Short mmCIF file of C-alpha atoms in Angstrom, two decimals:
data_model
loop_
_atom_site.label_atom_id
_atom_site.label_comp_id
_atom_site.label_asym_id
_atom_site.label_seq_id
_atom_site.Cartn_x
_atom_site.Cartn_y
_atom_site.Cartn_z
CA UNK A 10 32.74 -8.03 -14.61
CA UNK A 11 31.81 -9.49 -11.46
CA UNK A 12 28.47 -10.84 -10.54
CA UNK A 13 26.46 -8.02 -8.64
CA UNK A 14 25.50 -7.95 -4.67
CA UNK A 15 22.53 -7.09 -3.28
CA UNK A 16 24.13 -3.87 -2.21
CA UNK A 17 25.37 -2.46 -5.50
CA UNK A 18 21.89 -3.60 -7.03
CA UNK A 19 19.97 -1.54 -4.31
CA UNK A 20 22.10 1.26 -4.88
CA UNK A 21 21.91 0.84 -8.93
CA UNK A 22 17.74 0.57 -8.37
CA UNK A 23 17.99 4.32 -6.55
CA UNK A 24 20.50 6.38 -8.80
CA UNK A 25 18.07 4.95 -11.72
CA UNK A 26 14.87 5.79 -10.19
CA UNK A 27 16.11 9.07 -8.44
CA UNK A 28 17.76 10.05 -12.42
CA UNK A 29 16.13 12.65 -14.16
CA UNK A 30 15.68 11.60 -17.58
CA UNK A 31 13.26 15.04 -19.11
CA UNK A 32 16.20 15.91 -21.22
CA UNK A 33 16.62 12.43 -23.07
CA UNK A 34 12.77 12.15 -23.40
CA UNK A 35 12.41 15.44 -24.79
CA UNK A 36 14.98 15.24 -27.15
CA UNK A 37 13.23 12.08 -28.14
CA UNK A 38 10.13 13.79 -28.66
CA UNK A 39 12.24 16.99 -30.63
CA UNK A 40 13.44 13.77 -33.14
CA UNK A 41 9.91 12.45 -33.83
CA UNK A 42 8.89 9.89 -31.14
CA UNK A 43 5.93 10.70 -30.05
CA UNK A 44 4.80 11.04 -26.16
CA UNK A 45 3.02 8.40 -25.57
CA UNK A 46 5.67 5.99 -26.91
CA UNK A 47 8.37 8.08 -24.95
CA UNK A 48 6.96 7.62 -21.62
CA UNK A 49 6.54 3.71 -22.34
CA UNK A 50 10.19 3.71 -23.88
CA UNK A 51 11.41 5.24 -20.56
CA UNK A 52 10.07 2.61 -18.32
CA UNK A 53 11.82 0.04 -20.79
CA UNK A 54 14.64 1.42 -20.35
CA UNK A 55 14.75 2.40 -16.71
CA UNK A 56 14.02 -1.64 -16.60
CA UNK A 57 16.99 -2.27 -19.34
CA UNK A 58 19.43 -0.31 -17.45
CA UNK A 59 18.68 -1.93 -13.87
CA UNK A 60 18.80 -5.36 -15.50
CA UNK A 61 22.20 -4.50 -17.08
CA UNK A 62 23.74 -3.90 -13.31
CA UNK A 63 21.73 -7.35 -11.66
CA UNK A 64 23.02 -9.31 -14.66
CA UNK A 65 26.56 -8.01 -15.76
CA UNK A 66 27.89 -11.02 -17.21
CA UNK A 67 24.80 -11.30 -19.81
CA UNK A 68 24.20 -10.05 -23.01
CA UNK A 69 21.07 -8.07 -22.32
CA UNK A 70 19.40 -6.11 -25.31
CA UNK A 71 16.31 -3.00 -25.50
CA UNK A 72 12.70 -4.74 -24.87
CA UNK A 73 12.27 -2.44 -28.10
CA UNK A 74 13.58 -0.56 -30.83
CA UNK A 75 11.52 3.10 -29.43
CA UNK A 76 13.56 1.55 -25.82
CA UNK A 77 16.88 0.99 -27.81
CA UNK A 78 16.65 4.69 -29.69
CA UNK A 79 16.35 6.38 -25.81
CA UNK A 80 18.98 4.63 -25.06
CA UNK A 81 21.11 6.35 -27.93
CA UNK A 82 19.79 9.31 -26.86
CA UNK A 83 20.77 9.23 -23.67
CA UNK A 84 24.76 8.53 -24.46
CA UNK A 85 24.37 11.64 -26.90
CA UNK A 86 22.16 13.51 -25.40
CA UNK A 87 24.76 14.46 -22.97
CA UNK A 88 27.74 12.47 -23.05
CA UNK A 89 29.52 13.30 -19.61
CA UNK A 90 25.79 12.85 -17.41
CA UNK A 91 25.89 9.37 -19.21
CA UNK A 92 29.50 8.85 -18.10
CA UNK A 93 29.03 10.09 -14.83
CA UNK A 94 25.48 7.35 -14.83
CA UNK A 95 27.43 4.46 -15.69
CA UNK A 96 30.58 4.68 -13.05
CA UNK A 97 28.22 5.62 -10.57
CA UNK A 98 25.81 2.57 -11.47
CA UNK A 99 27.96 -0.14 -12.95
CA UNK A 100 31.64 0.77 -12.50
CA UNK A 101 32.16 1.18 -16.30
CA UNK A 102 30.67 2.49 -19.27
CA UNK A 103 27.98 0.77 -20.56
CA UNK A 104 28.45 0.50 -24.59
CA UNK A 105 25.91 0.38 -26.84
CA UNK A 106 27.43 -1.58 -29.01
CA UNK A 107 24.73 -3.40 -31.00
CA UNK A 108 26.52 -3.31 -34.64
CA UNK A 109 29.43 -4.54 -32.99
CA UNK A 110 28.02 -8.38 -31.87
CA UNK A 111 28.13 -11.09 -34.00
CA UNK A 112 24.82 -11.72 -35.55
CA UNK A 113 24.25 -15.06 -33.79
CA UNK A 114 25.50 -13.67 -30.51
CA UNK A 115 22.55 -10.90 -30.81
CA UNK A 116 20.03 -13.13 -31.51
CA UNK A 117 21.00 -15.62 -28.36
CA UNK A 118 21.28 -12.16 -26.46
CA UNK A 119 17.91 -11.05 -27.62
CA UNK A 120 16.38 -14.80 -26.55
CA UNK A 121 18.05 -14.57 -23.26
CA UNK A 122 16.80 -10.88 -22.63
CA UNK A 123 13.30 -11.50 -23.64
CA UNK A 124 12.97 -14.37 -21.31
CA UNK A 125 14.58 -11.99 -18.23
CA UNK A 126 12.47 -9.41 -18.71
CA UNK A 127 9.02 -11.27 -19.30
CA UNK A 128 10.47 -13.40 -15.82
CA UNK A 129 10.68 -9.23 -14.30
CA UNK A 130 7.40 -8.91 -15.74
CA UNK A 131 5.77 -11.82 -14.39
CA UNK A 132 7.23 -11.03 -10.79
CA UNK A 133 6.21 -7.76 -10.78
CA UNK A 134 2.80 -9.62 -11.50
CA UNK A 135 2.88 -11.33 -8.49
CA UNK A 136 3.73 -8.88 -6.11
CA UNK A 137 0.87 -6.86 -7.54
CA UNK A 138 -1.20 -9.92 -6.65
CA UNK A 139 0.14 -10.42 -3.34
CA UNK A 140 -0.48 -6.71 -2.69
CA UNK A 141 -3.98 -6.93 -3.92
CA UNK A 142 -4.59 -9.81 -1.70
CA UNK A 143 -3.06 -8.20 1.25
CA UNK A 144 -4.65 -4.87 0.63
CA UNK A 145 -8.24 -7.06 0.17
CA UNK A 146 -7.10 -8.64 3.81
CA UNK A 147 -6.50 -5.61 5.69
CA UNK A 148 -10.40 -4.88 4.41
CA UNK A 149 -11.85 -8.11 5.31
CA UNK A 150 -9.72 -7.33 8.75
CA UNK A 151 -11.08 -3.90 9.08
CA UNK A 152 -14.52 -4.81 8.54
CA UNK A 153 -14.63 -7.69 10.88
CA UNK A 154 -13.31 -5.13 13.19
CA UNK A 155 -15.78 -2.60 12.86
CA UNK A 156 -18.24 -5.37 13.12
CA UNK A 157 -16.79 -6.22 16.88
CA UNK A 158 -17.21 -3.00 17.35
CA UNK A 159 -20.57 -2.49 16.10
CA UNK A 160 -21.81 -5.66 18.25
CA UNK A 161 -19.80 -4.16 21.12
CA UNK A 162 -21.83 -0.78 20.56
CA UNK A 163 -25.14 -2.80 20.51
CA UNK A 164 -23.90 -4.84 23.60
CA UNK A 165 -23.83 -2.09 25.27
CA UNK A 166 -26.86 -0.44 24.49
CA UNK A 167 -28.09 -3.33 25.52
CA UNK A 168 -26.43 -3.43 29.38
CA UNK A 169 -27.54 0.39 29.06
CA UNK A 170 -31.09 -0.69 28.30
CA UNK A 171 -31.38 -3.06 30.94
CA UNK A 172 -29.80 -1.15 33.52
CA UNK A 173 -32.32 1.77 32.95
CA UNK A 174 -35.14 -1.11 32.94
CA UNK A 175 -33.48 -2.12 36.20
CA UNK A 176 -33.61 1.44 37.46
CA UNK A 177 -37.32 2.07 36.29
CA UNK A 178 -38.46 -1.54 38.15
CA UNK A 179 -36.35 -0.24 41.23
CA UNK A 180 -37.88 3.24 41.08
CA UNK A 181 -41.75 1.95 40.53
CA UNK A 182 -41.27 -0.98 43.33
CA UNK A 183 -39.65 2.02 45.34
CA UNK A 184 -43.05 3.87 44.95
CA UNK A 185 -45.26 1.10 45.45
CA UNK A 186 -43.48 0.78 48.93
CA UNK A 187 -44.25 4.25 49.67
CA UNK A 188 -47.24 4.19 48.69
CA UNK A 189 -47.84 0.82 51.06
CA UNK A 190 -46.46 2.58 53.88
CA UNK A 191 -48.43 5.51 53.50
CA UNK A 192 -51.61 3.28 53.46
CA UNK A 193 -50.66 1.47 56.22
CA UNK A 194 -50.57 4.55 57.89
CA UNK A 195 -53.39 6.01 57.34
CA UNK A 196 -54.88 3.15 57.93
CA UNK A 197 -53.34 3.13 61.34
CA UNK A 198 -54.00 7.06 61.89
CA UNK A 199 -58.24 5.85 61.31
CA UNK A 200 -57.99 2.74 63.48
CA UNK A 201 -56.38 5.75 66.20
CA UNK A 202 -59.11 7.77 65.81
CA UNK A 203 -61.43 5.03 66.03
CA UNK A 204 -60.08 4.14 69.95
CA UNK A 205 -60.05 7.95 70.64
CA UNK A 206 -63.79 8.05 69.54
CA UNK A 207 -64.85 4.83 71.39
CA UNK A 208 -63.23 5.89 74.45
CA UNK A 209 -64.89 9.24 74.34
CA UNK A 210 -68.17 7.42 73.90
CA UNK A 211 -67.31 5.27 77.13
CA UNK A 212 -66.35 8.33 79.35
#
């Protein structure tokens, strides 16, 4: 076995996820697993099988016996779709061959395996984390965004305000001049008639 490429493990991490794997979980159920441990035994060993095509020069082994027993009953379950799921994901058949390893060679394998998949757990952790954090970012960026825009809205309101104020100053000074001229000239139309009246008086 050769060590796998990036491409072959991208391709193994699609046929995997993309598999349809009812008919191994129900005839899980059908043998007396129950449900709940089925649909945690299938994300072992969706996680099993993708580890067995990123490492295929280690021993890897079942994160648990309900994981190991889906496992079985997915070779038996249908023999040719389990075929067909190994050359397509690894090249070869992919032997369950527990009873066949040495006893010291399974426990080093089952060592090795636990450490692997508690280092897959504890990276999944962290890109759950660095999701979280970048999902709690995108907030913090949102709301500083809305609050631009809510100081923008206010801003102008403001120019709004003051350009009415402007208006209404403009408008009452516009008045008052009116109102200046008109007294002016009725003031002048009086001191007119005044004249007329004195010259009348002088005739």
């Amino acid at each position: 076995m050769h060590g796998a490429t990036t491409t072959e493990i991208t391709r193994a991490r699609d046929i995997i996820a993309g598999f349809d794997f009812g008919y191994v979980v129900d005839r899980a159920v059908a043998a007396g697993m129950t449900r709940a441990t089925s649909e945690i035994a299938l994300q072992q060993l969706k996680t099993f099988l993708l580890a067995c095509a990123e490492h295929p020069d280690r021993d890897i082994v079942p994160q648990s016996a309900a994981c190991d027993d889906l496992w079985h009953e997915f070779i038996v379950a249908d023999t040719r779709a389990y075929f067909r799921f190994c050359e397509a994901v690894y090249g070869e058949y992919l032997h369950h061959n527990g009873v066949t390893v040495p006893a010291d060679r399974m426990a080093a394998a089952r060592t090795d395996s636990a450490r692997l998949f508690a280092t897959a757990d504890c990276l999944r952790e962290a890109k759950s984390a660095d999701c979280l954090r970048e999902a709690k970012a995108a907030d913090c960026l949102r709301e500083a965004k809305a609050a631009d825009c809510l100081r923008e809205a206010k801003a102008a309101d403001c120019l709004r305000e003051a350009k009415a104020a402007d208006c209404l100053r403009e408008a009452k000074a516009a008045d008052c001049l009116r109102e200046a001229k008109a007294a002016d000239c009725l003031r002048e139309a009086k001191a007119a008639d005044c004249l007329r009246e004195a010259r009348s008086q002088d005739a």
